[in-house]
Amino acid sequence: MFLSNKVLNLSESQHHKKKLIEQIINKEKGIDLYIAKLKKAKLSKVSNSRMGTGADVQCYEGGIAIFIFSNIDFSLVQRCWASFAAAECLCCLAAVACKLLTCCRVLTADCRGGVVPCHLLLLAPGCCCCLVEDWWSISDGNDHNTNQGGGETFSTIGFKSWNKKSGLDKHIGLPNSIHNQSKKKCQDLLQQRRSIQFAFERQSNQLKHRYYMRLSASVDVVRLLISRGFAFRGHDESKSSLSRGNFLEILSWYAKRCDKIRDYILEHAPVNDQMTSPMIQKDIVSACKIETVKAILEELNGDYFALLVDESFDVSHKEQMAIIFRYIDRMGFVMERLIDIVHVKATSASSLKETIFNLLAQHSLSPSSVRGQCYDGASNMQGEINGLKMLIRRESKSAHSIHCFAHQLQLTLVGVSKKCVEVGKLVVLISNIFNVLGSSFKRMDNLRDSQKSTIQVALDMGELTTGSGLNQQLGLSRACDTRWGSHYKSFNNFIIMFGSILEVLESLALDARSMDERAKAMGHLEACQTFEIAFMLHLMRDVLAITNELNKCLQKKEQDIANAMLLVEVAKRRLQVLRDDEWDSLIAKVSTFCIKHNILIPNFEEPYVSSLRSRRKLANYTILHHYRVEVFCNIIDWQLQELNDRFDEVTTDLLHGIACLNPIKSFSSFDIRKIMRMAELYPDDFDESNMNILENQLASYIVDVRDVDERFFDLNGLCDLSKRLVQTKKHSNYPLVFRLVKLALLLPVATASVERAFSAMKFIKNDLRSQMSDDFFSGCLVPYLEKDVFDKISNDVIIKTFQDMKPRRIQL
């Protein structure tokens, strides 16, 4: 049966369809209504609007096709129409309908109650296979489904009696029922091999083999370029070019050294089917990303996860938002994986939320599965009323938010530098010297030569030892308020290179061409050769050495929040020990440094004279009191105060409960009451009946792991506990306890994984590749960053995905 010029023409006799569509719209407010018009065997997007209650469905002259789906891929829809609808065959059009359903991730295989997802029930509360069959009947005037169990319920009205699920089995019926026939037709029409186009263009096995070899070679080269982060294209890819771009050059090198593929690719391939075009390269990259994300989602296994989100500008000044999932895999390991990096045109909390939710819907994930959030301190993220964290909390009450610990730690130093004038002066001085020396290549060369000679003298005198990785050349490092650990590196390098810096500044003060440069160099040289700068350098290096160790620990992917809280407490105690007991050792180090570099050491018993006062007016305290009390003690006190203020989450019931789950010191912190209060903060996971079961499981669990099973005696944190529970299979004995452990591990500590994604972004999308499209950039970045997942994916899997993306010349 062939159609003439109308497909599902609502203007004649299908007003019940319009009514059904309006009912669905009323049930699911905000659903996307896509109205598409069939014209010359192509589908063009006529309108895409957010429809609410009472929305009207417009009809177009000549007939229309109406589809109501979420996040439909219109490029794939258009390719479906172009491939299948050319003959205007009714079966082919039904195949298009099946393809559309597949694009929207709607189940087309079965309608059993345990299989149909909830969003399908809101979208089309009937059986998809029979709905397609009903579309056939609408077109030819017959009713194919009235004799099937349930009549029009599963094709027009929609199944509503979910308290009587036996109706689903009745509708499915015997193997030869109409439903099963419709199911078979859907499955057949979803396969490209059963299409009319494929039937007309059957290829020989030899032709398929040659095509497979060409495609495999291209996939091999793409995988290499992705894994190394290399560019694909060249400026001139003509045959006469000496540099045709990495893809073609590596493929040519591959052909020369591999006899297996030499006779199948490049000049030995058909001109119109070489599998080397830019579009083919991009499609293979997309297939690599699709399979990488698919493998990550299979590892997630539909479990709970936490969101780590941040945004940053790329080299083309586009705002890119990286989205990381933190979850627990089947073996109990904590994983943090990049799911996607998305270009966002607006950074308001509502825009970011919509982008994140669209991504979740694209991968058939629900916002209700989010059990943790971690962001930096930006107001659009951390806003208490309309910030991103609160918008997500409204969708999932158990999505608790943690301010990135590493970001807070960096803010403690910024806070101290704003309170202490001496720290501010030191930071400004180092920055100015960096500007003076770093503005000239010649000066930097002089600095490196001076450093090299200084190291050689120290080696000759036995002050330094040789070894692998020792005595490496250092460079001046600019401190940045937003770059974690940058201040410690800046101060430490400045101390190590102090002699070389003085030598270059002195040379510049004598030999610089302009008087301004001489004056700046002389001023910096005099500032460096003071006891105050020497003292502040060593003091800030010692203080930041403590917080720098904490910073490195917080950036580990497997770090859990209970251990992070302990690390913060350790840092506080070390700072207190530095304040109480290490003044004398600090003064000894500073004195040795001053003697080595000919810096005058003041008499600590003399009255202190401030640079802001007249030298005739002496202070009523000594130099020793100034440096020890007003500088040394105050800086450490301010640092401790900032740590206490920034990490105030440690006082919450949630983190107290997590600390009680920590297995360190044979579960010494275990407290059932605090753990139960923590469980109350997850109402979606622990209802009233579960709370009673949880209390009994906790009582048995602590006796088992603390007193009976010796395999739990040497654990160092919640990560070890999670892995050991899975290894010993106790996660099945105490499922609710294991759920609590997973929820504790899901709370992120820092957004270090997001920062790693941005670092990779700068490597992938650099100045020479600034014109990359967003899809191609994302396709390169995700497999590059998740190499361990990408390497496990076989070429055949990528080729299958590549084949299914659009109609190909040859079907394997």
mmCIF file of C-alpha atoms in Angstrom, residues 48-370:
data_model
loop_
_atom_site.group_PDB
_atom_site.id
_atom_site.type_symbol
_atom_site.label_atom_id
_atom_site.label_comp_id
_atom_site.label_asym_id
_atom_site.label_seq_id
_atom_site.Cartn_x
_atom_site.Cartn_y
_atom_site.Cartn_z
ATOM 1 C CA ASN A 48 9.880 23.850 18.239
ATOM 2 C CA SER A 49 8.065 25.460 21.127
ATOM 3 C CA ARG A 50 7.437 24.836 24.780
ATOM 4 C CA MET A 51 3.762 23.888 25.032
ATOM 5 C CA GLY A 52 1.670 24.139 28.158
ATOM 6 C CA THR A 53 -1.894 23.326 29.172
ATOM 7 C CA GLY A 54 -4.469 23.777 26.409
ATOM 8 C CA ALA A 55 -1.876 23.954 23.652
ATOM 9 C CA ASP A 56 -3.285 23.807 20.132
ATOM 10 C CA VAL A 57 -1.884 21.512 17.451
ATOM 11 C CA GLN A 58 -1.543 23.263 14.121
ATOM 12 C CA CYS A 59 -2.287 21.516 10.840
ATOM 13 C CA TYR A 60 -0.533 22.307 7.603
ATOM 14 C CA GLU A 61 -1.869 22.194 4.116
ATOM 15 C CA GLY A 62 -1.022 18.922 2.413
ATOM 16 C CA GLY A 63 -0.860 16.860 5.619
ATOM 17 C CA ILE A 64 1.586 16.747 8.510
ATOM 18 C CA ALA A 65 3.474 14.337 10.756
ATOM 19 C CA ILE A 66 3.365 15.190 14.461
ATOM 20 C CA PHE A 67 5.799 13.768 17.020
ATOM 21 C CA ILE A 68 5.951 14.595 20.706
ATOM 22 C CA PHE A 69 9.308 13.619 22.126
ATOM 23 C CA SER A 70 11.988 14.974 24.461
ATOM 24 C CA ASN A 71 15.475 15.857 23.145
ATOM 25 C CA ILE A 72 14.930 14.420 19.693
ATOM 26 C CA ASP A 73 17.914 14.353 17.352
ATOM 27 C CA PHE A 74 16.534 16.124 14.276
ATOM 28 C CA SER A 75 19.634 15.508 12.186
ATOM 29 C CA LEU A 76 19.041 11.779 12.614
ATOM 30 C CA VAL A 77 15.329 12.208 11.907
ATOM 31 C CA GLN A 78 16.086 13.986 8.666
ATOM 32 C CA ARG A 79 18.474 11.245 7.602
ATOM 33 C CA CYS A 80 15.800 8.645 8.422
ATOM 34 C CA TRP A 81 13.284 10.358 6.162
ATOM 35 C CA ALA A 82 15.790 10.834 3.376
ATOM 36 C CA SER A 83 16.693 7.149 3.506
ATOM 37 C CA PHE A 84 13.338 5.461 3.951
ATOM 38 C CA ALA A 85 10.595 7.733 2.647
ATOM 39 C CA ALA A 86 11.699 8.143 -0.960
ATOM 40 C CA ALA A 87 9.255 5.513 -2.283
ATOM 41 C CA GLU A 88 6.364 6.828 -0.149
ATOM 42 C CA CYS A 89 5.815 3.222 0.890
ATOM 43 C CA LEU A 90 3.655 2.775 3.958
ATOM 44 C CA CYS A 91 6.012 0.197 5.469
ATOM 45 C CA CYS A 92 8.949 2.535 4.954
ATOM 46 C CA LEU A 93 7.115 5.350 6.686
ATOM 47 C CA ALA A 94 6.368 3.040 9.587
ATOM 48 C CA ALA A 95 10.078 2.277 9.715
ATOM 49 C CA VAL A 96 10.714 5.993 9.997
ATOM 50 C CA ALA A 97 8.317 6.136 12.915
ATOM 51 C CA CYS A 98 10.246 3.336 14.605
ATOM 52 C CA LYS A 99 13.492 5.193 13.984
ATOM 53 C CA LEU A 100 12.025 8.301 15.579
ATOM 54 C CA LEU A 101 11.003 6.329 18.610
ATOM 55 C CA THR A 102 14.491 4.897 18.836
ATOM 56 C CA CYS A 103 16.013 8.379 18.602
ATOM 57 C CA CYS A 104 14.038 9.307 21.694
ATOM 58 C CA ARG A 105 15.167 6.181 23.548
ATOM 59 C CA VAL A 106 11.551 4.939 23.680
ATOM 60 C CA LEU A 107 11.256 1.189 24.107
ATOM 61 C CA THR A 108 9.986 -0.536 20.948
ATOM 62 C CA ALA A 109 10.462 -4.138 21.992
ATOM 63 C CA ASP A 110 7.920 -4.943 24.659
ATOM 64 C CA CYS A 111 5.242 -3.350 26.839
ATOM 65 C CA ARG A 112 5.529 -5.461 29.976
ATOM 66 C CA GLY A 113 5.040 -3.447 33.129
ATOM 67 C CA GLY A 114 8.517 -4.200 34.443
ATOM 68 C CA VAL A 115 10.195 -2.962 31.270
ATOM 69 C CA VAL A 116 8.396 0.207 30.205
ATOM 70 C CA PRO A 117 10.190 3.264 31.680
ATOM 71 C CA CYS A 118 8.176 5.861 33.562
ATOM 72 C CA HIS A 119 8.845 8.648 31.043
ATOM 73 C CA LEU A 120 7.351 6.441 28.318
ATOM 74 C CA LEU A 121 4.083 6.169 30.245
ATOM 75 C CA LEU A 122 3.790 9.968 30.349
ATOM 76 C CA LEU A 123 4.904 10.307 26.745
ATOM 77 C CA ALA A 124 2.701 7.663 25.149
ATOM 78 C CA PRO A 125 0.772 5.583 27.691
ATOM 79 C CA GLY A 126 0.332 2.689 25.323
ATOM 80 C CA CYS A 127 2.322 0.055 23.455
ATOM 81 C CA CYS A 128 4.798 1.585 20.993
ATOM 82 C CA CYS A 129 4.715 -1.352 18.602
ATOM 83 C CA CYS A 130 0.932 -1.306 18.427
ATOM 84 C CA LEU A 131 0.946 2.492 18.182
ATOM 85 C CA VAL A 132 3.019 2.209 14.998
ATOM 86 C CA GLU A 133 0.664 -0.503 13.766
ATOM 87 C CA ASP A 134 -2.215 1.870 14.481
ATOM 88 C CA TRP A 135 -0.549 4.521 12.354
ATOM 89 C CA TRP A 136 -0.691 2.033 9.486
ATOM 90 C CA SER A 137 -4.393 1.483 10.121
ATOM 91 C CA ILE A 138 -5.077 5.222 10.203
ATOM 92 C CA SER A 139 -3.466 5.594 6.806
ATOM 93 C CA ASP A 140 -5.315 2.760 5.029
ATOM 94 C CA GLY A 141 -8.629 3.105 6.910
ATOM 95 C CA ASN A 142 -8.414 -0.282 8.663
ATOM 96 C CA ASP A 143 -8.208 -1.070 12.365
ATOM 97 C CA HIS A 144 -5.541 -3.687 12.956
ATOM 98 C CA ASN A 145 -5.655 -3.640 16.713
ATOM 99 C CA THR A 146 -9.301 -3.793 17.691
ATOM 100 C CA ASN A 147 -9.166 -7.577 18.014
ATOM 101 C CA GLN A 148 -5.995 -7.496 20.110
ATOM 102 C CA GLY A 149 -6.300 -7.800 23.910
ATOM 103 C CA GLY A 150 -7.265 -4.393 25.214
ATOM 104 C CA GLY A 151 -8.730 -3.101 21.919
ATOM 105 C CA GLU A 152 -7.709 0.513 21.300
ATOM 106 C CA THR A 153 -6.259 0.856 24.785
ATOM 107 C CA PHE A 154 -2.697 0.203 23.709
ATOM 108 C CA SER A 155 -2.806 2.167 20.445
ATOM 109 C CA THR A 156 -5.134 5.143 20.958
ATOM 110 C CA ILE A 157 -6.530 5.621 24.447
ATOM 111 C CA GLY A 158 -3.586 4.555 26.568
ATOM 112 C CA PHE A 159 -3.274 1.968 29.330
ATOM 113 C CA LYS A 160 -4.194 3.344 32.770
ATOM 114 C CA SER A 161 -5.133 0.343 34.954
ATOM 115 C CA TRP A 162 -1.710 -0.172 36.518
ATOM 116 C CA ASN A 163 -3.324 -1.947 39.470
ATOM 117 C CA LYS A 164 -4.256 -4.713 37.016
ATOM 118 C CA LYS A 165 -0.987 -5.523 35.290
ATOM 119 C CA SER A 166 -2.421 -8.781 34.054
ATOM 120 C CA GLY A 167 -3.911 -6.713 31.226
ATOM 121 C CA LEU A 168 -0.394 -6.314 29.818
ATOM 122 C CA ASP A 169 0.080 -10.081 29.519
ATOM 123 C CA LYS A 170 -3.353 -10.391 27.958
ATOM 124 C CA HIS A 171 -2.461 -7.725 25.409
ATOM 125 C CA ILE A 172 0.799 -9.496 24.482
ATOM 126 C CA GLY A 173 -1.078 -12.723 23.911
ATOM 127 C CA LEU A 174 0.174 -15.761 22.033
ATOM 128 C CA PRO A 175 3.310 -15.817 19.855
ATOM 129 C CA ASN A 176 1.204 -15.121 16.775
ATOM 130 C CA SER A 177 -0.779 -12.238 18.313
ATOM 131 C CA ILE A 178 -1.070 -8.852 16.658
ATOM 132 C CA HIS A 179 1.193 -7.326 19.298
ATOM 133 C CA ASN A 180 3.965 -9.828 18.624
ATOM 134 C CA GLN A 181 3.505 -9.331 14.886
ATOM 135 C CA SER A 182 3.853 -5.575 15.379
ATOM 136 C CA LYS A 183 6.895 -6.125 17.552
ATOM 137 C CA LYS A 184 8.520 -8.251 14.840
ATOM 138 C CA LYS A 185 7.777 -5.622 12.192
ATOM 139 C CA CYS A 186 9.327 -2.896 14.354
ATOM 140 C CA GLN A 187 12.452 -4.961 14.935
ATOM 141 C CA ASP A 188 12.755 -5.724 11.224
ATOM 142 C CA LEU A 189 12.266 -2.144 10.154
ATOM 143 C CA LEU A 190 14.844 -0.866 12.624
ATOM 144 C CA GLN A 191 17.528 -2.888 10.846
ATOM 145 C CA GLN A 192 19.142 -1.231 7.872
ATOM 146 C CA ARG A 193 19.720 -4.649 6.348
ATOM 147 C CA ARG A 194 15.954 -5.064 5.863
ATOM 148 C CA SER A 195 15.422 -1.696 4.212
ATOM 149 C CA ILE A 196 14.474 -1.368 0.557
ATOM 150 C CA GLN A 197 17.654 0.561 -0.126
ATOM 151 C CA PHE A 198 19.765 -2.287 1.202
ATOM 152 C CA ALA A 199 17.782 -4.821 -0.837
ATOM 153 C CA PHE A 200 18.493 -2.855 -4.020
ATOM 154 C CA GLU A 201 22.187 -2.436 -3.212
ATOM 155 C CA ARG A 202 23.425 -5.820 -2.042
ATOM 156 C CA GLN A 203 27.201 -5.929 -1.964
ATOM 157 C CA SER A 204 29.518 -8.864 -2.364
ATOM 158 C CA ASN A 205 31.507 -10.199 0.569
ATOM 159 C CA GLN A 206 34.740 -9.084 -1.104
ATOM 160 C CA LEU A 207 33.465 -5.519 -1.414
ATOM 161 C CA LYS A 208 32.422 -5.551 2.248
ATOM 162 C CA HIS A 209 35.824 -6.868 3.281
ATOM 163 C CA ARG A 210 37.654 -4.099 1.447
ATOM 164 C CA TYR A 211 35.318 -1.516 3.004
ATOM 165 C CA TYR A 212 35.893 -2.992 6.462
ATOM 166 C CA MET A 213 39.684 -2.820 6.046
ATOM 167 C CA ARG A 214 39.531 0.840 4.994
ATOM 168 C CA LEU A 215 37.241 1.727 7.862
ATOM 169 C CA SER A 216 39.357 -0.195 10.391
ATOM 170 C CA ALA A 217 42.499 1.633 9.270
ATOM 171 C CA SER A 218 40.760 4.996 9.666
ATOM 172 C CA VAL A 219 39.505 3.996 13.128
ATOM 173 C CA ASP A 220 43.043 2.985 14.153
ATOM 174 C CA VAL A 221 44.440 6.368 13.131
ATOM 175 C CA VAL A 222 41.588 8.274 14.813
ATOM 176 C CA ARG A 223 42.157 6.349 18.042
ATOM 177 C CA LEU A 224 45.846 7.242 17.992
ATOM 178 C CA LEU A 225 45.168 10.935 17.374
ATOM 179 C CA ILE A 226 42.517 11.080 20.103
ATOM 180 C CA SER A 227 44.650 9.296 22.695
ATOM 181 C CA ARG A 228 47.583 11.670 22.066
ATOM 182 C CA GLY A 229 45.468 14.810 21.726
ATOM 183 C CA PHE A 230 46.826 15.565 18.256
ATOM 184 C CA ALA A 231 45.185 17.621 15.510
ATOM 185 C CA PHE A 232 43.515 15.824 12.603
ATOM 186 C CA ARG A 233 43.470 18.225 9.670
ATOM 187 C CA GLY A 234 46.181 20.004 7.743
ATOM 188 C CA HIS A 235 46.251 23.413 6.116
ATOM 189 C CA ASP A 236 46.862 21.872 2.697
ATOM 190 C CA GLU A 237 45.650 18.283 2.236
ATOM 191 C CA SER A 238 46.179 18.082 -1.519
ATOM 192 C CA LYS A 239 48.232 15.225 -2.936
ATOM 193 C CA SER A 240 51.060 17.592 -3.823
ATOM 194 C CA SER A 241 51.355 18.867 -0.240
ATOM 195 C CA LEU A 242 54.354 17.787 1.834
ATOM 196 C CA SER A 243 52.303 17.985 5.045
ATOM 197 C CA ARG A 244 48.709 16.824 4.558
ATOM 198 C CA GLY A 245 47.746 16.793 8.213
ATOM 199 C CA ASN A 246 48.223 14.196 10.931
ATOM 200 C CA PHE A 247 45.357 11.942 9.870
ATOM 201 C CA LEU A 248 46.420 11.493 6.235
ATOM 202 C CA GLU A 249 50.138 11.454 7.031
ATOM 203 C CA ILE A 250 49.794 8.742 9.696
ATOM 204 C CA LEU A 251 47.433 6.761 7.477
ATOM 205 C CA SER A 252 50.005 6.944 4.671
ATOM 206 C CA TRP A 253 52.779 5.857 7.050
ATOM 207 C CA TYR A 254 50.527 3.028 8.252
ATOM 208 C CA ALA A 255 49.992 1.822 4.679
ATOM 209 C CA LYS A 256 53.723 1.791 3.939
ATOM 210 C CA ARG A 257 54.555 -0.345 6.977
ATOM 211 C CA CYS A 258 51.568 -2.657 7.138
ATOM 212 C CA ASP A 259 51.187 -5.016 4.202
ATOM 213 C CA LYS A 260 47.809 -6.130 5.546
ATOM 214 C CA ILE A 261 46.053 -2.866 4.674
ATOM 215 C CA ARG A 262 48.307 -1.443 1.959
ATOM 216 C CA ASP A 263 46.120 -2.679 -0.904
ATOM 217 C CA TYR A 264 42.878 -1.321 0.565
ATOM 218 C CA ILE A 265 43.424 2.340 1.502
ATOM 219 C CA LEU A 266 44.274 5.714 -0.045
ATOM 220 C CA GLU A 267 45.174 5.382 -3.736
ATOM 221 C CA HIS A 268 44.021 1.729 -3.783
ATOM 222 C CA ALA A 269 40.515 2.640 -2.545
ATOM 223 C CA PRO A 270 37.603 3.864 -4.679
ATOM 224 C CA VAL A 271 37.703 7.609 -5.162
ATOM 225 C CA ASN A 272 34.244 8.068 -3.662
ATOM 226 C CA ASP A 273 34.722 5.660 -0.739
ATOM 227 C CA GLN A 274 38.172 6.223 0.776
ATOM 228 C CA MET A 275 36.858 6.743 4.339
ATOM 229 C CA THR A 276 39.203 9.693 4.856
ATOM 230 C CA SER A 277 36.945 12.724 4.390
ATOM 231 C CA PRO A 278 36.606 15.271 7.231
ATOM 232 C CA MET A 279 32.990 14.194 7.760
ATOM 233 C CA ILE A 280 34.047 10.565 8.142
ATOM 234 C CA GLN A 281 36.738 11.573 10.617
ATOM 235 C CA LYS A 282 34.213 13.505 12.698
ATOM 236 C CA ASP A 283 31.719 10.637 12.606
ATOM 237 C CA ILE A 284 34.383 8.204 13.859
ATOM 238 C CA VAL A 285 35.300 10.654 16.646
ATOM 239 C CA SER A 286 31.612 10.903 17.601
ATOM 240 C CA ALA A 287 31.361 7.109 17.656
ATOM 241 C CA CYS A 288 34.397 6.955 19.957
ATOM 242 C CA LYS A 289 32.788 9.409 22.360
ATOM 243 C CA ILE A 290 29.418 7.637 22.253
ATOM 244 C CA GLU A 291 30.968 4.297 23.141
ATOM 245 C CA THR A 292 33.187 5.814 25.845
ATOM 246 C CA VAL A 293 30.206 7.448 27.556
ATOM 247 C CA LYS A 294 28.182 4.261 27.076
ATOM 248 C CA ALA A 295 30.909 2.241 28.847
ATOM 249 C CA ILE A 296 30.944 4.769 31.700
ATOM 250 C CA LEU A 297 27.156 4.550 32.067
ATOM 251 C CA GLU A 298 27.354 0.752 32.078
ATOM 252 C CA GLU A 299 29.901 1.055 34.875
ATOM 253 C CA LEU A 300 27.491 3.379 36.693
ATOM 254 C CA ASN A 301 24.817 0.686 36.279
ATOM 255 C CA GLY A 302 21.900 2.983 37.013
ATOM 256 C CA ASP A 303 23.166 3.702 40.533
ATOM 257 C CA TYR A 304 23.327 7.001 42.410
ATOM 258 C CA PHE A 305 25.934 9.575 41.433
ATOM 259 C CA ALA A 306 27.228 13.020 42.370
ATOM 260 C CA LEU A 307 27.754 16.014 40.101
ATOM 261 C CA LEU A 308 30.991 17.983 39.837
ATOM 262 C CA VAL A 309 30.454 21.029 37.635
ATOM 263 C CA ASP A 310 32.417 24.126 36.706
ATOM 264 C CA GLU A 311 32.768 26.397 33.704
ATOM 265 C CA SER A 312 35.737 28.018 31.999
ATOM 266 C CA PHE A 313 36.570 29.919 28.819
ATOM 267 C CA ASP A 314 38.354 28.096 26.011
ATOM 268 C CA VAL A 315 40.815 29.606 23.559
ATOM 269 C CA SER A 316 37.995 30.773 21.267
ATOM 270 C CA HIS A 317 36.354 32.622 24.190
ATOM 271 C CA LYS A 318 33.454 30.196 24.503
ATOM 272 C CA GLU A 319 32.158 29.341 27.933
ATOM 273 C CA GLN A 320 32.520 25.577 28.358
ATOM 274 C CA MET A 321 30.877 23.647 31.206
ATOM 275 C CA ALA A 322 32.490 20.372 32.234
ATOM 276 C CA ILE A 323 30.228 17.774 33.897
ATOM 277 C CA ILE A 324 31.838 15.014 35.960
ATOM 278 C CA PHE A 325 30.031 12.032 37.500
ATOM 279 C CA ARG A 326 31.282 10.639 40.804
ATOM 280 C CA TYR A 327 29.965 7.154 41.546
ATOM 281 C CA ILE A 328 30.814 3.797 43.104
ATOM 282 C CA ASP A 329 31.453 0.958 40.673
ATOM 283 C CA ARG A 330 30.539 -2.701 41.166
ATOM 284 C CA MET A 331 33.827 -3.417 42.955
ATOM 285 C CA GLY A 332 33.328 -0.618 45.487
ATOM 286 C CA PHE A 333 35.855 1.787 43.935
ATOM 287 C CA VAL A 334 35.193 5.531 43.783
ATOM 288 C CA MET A 335 35.197 6.754 40.177
ATOM 289 C CA GLU A 336 35.118 10.267 38.751
ATOM 290 C CA ARG A 337 34.452 10.361 35.010
ATOM 291 C CA LEU A 338 33.934 13.156 32.497
ATOM 292 C CA ILE A 339 30.545 12.691 30.845
ATOM 293 C CA ASP A 340 30.583 15.718 28.588
ATOM 294 C CA ILE A 341 31.812 19.260 28.113
ATOM 295 C CA VAL A 342 29.082 21.573 26.846
ATOM 296 C CA HIS A 343 29.178 25.067 25.402
ATOM 297 C CA VAL A 344 26.827 27.287 27.443
ATOM 298 C CA LYS A 345 25.742 30.682 26.175
ATOM 299 C CA ALA A 346 24.436 31.807 29.565
ATOM 300 C CA THR A 347 25.864 31.071 32.997
ATOM 301 C CA SER A 348 22.810 31.784 35.121
ATOM 302 C CA ALA A 349 21.834 29.035 37.541
ATOM 303 C CA SER A 350 18.640 28.235 35.618
ATOM 304 C CA SER A 351 20.526 27.936 32.309
ATOM 305 C CA LEU A 352 23.152 25.649 33.829
ATOM 306 C CA LYS A 353 20.441 23.520 35.429
ATOM 307 C CA GLU A 354 18.593 23.162 32.124
ATOM 308 C CA THR A 355 21.808 22.141 30.360
ATOM 309 C CA ILE A 356 22.616 19.545 33.023
ATOM 310 C CA PHE A 357 19.091 18.119 33.030
ATOM 311 C CA ASN A 358 19.074 17.900 29.232
ATOM 312 C CA LEU A 359 22.318 15.936 29.404
ATOM 313 C CA LEU A 360 20.833 13.583 32.009
ATOM 314 C CA ALA A 361 17.737 13.053 29.858
ATOM 315 C CA GLN A 362 19.932 12.375 26.837
ATOM 316 C CA HIS A 363 21.487 9.459 28.720
ATOM 317 C CA SER A 364 18.190 8.290 30.282
ATOM 318 C CA LEU A 365 19.233 9.395 33.765
ATOM 319 C CA SER A 366 16.947 11.018 36.292
ATOM 320 C CA PRO A 367 17.806 14.065 38.455
ATOM 321 C CA SER A 368 16.380 12.078 41.380
ATOM 322 C CA SER A 369 19.510 9.876 41.217
ATOM 323 C CA VAL A 370 21.803 12.781 42.148
#
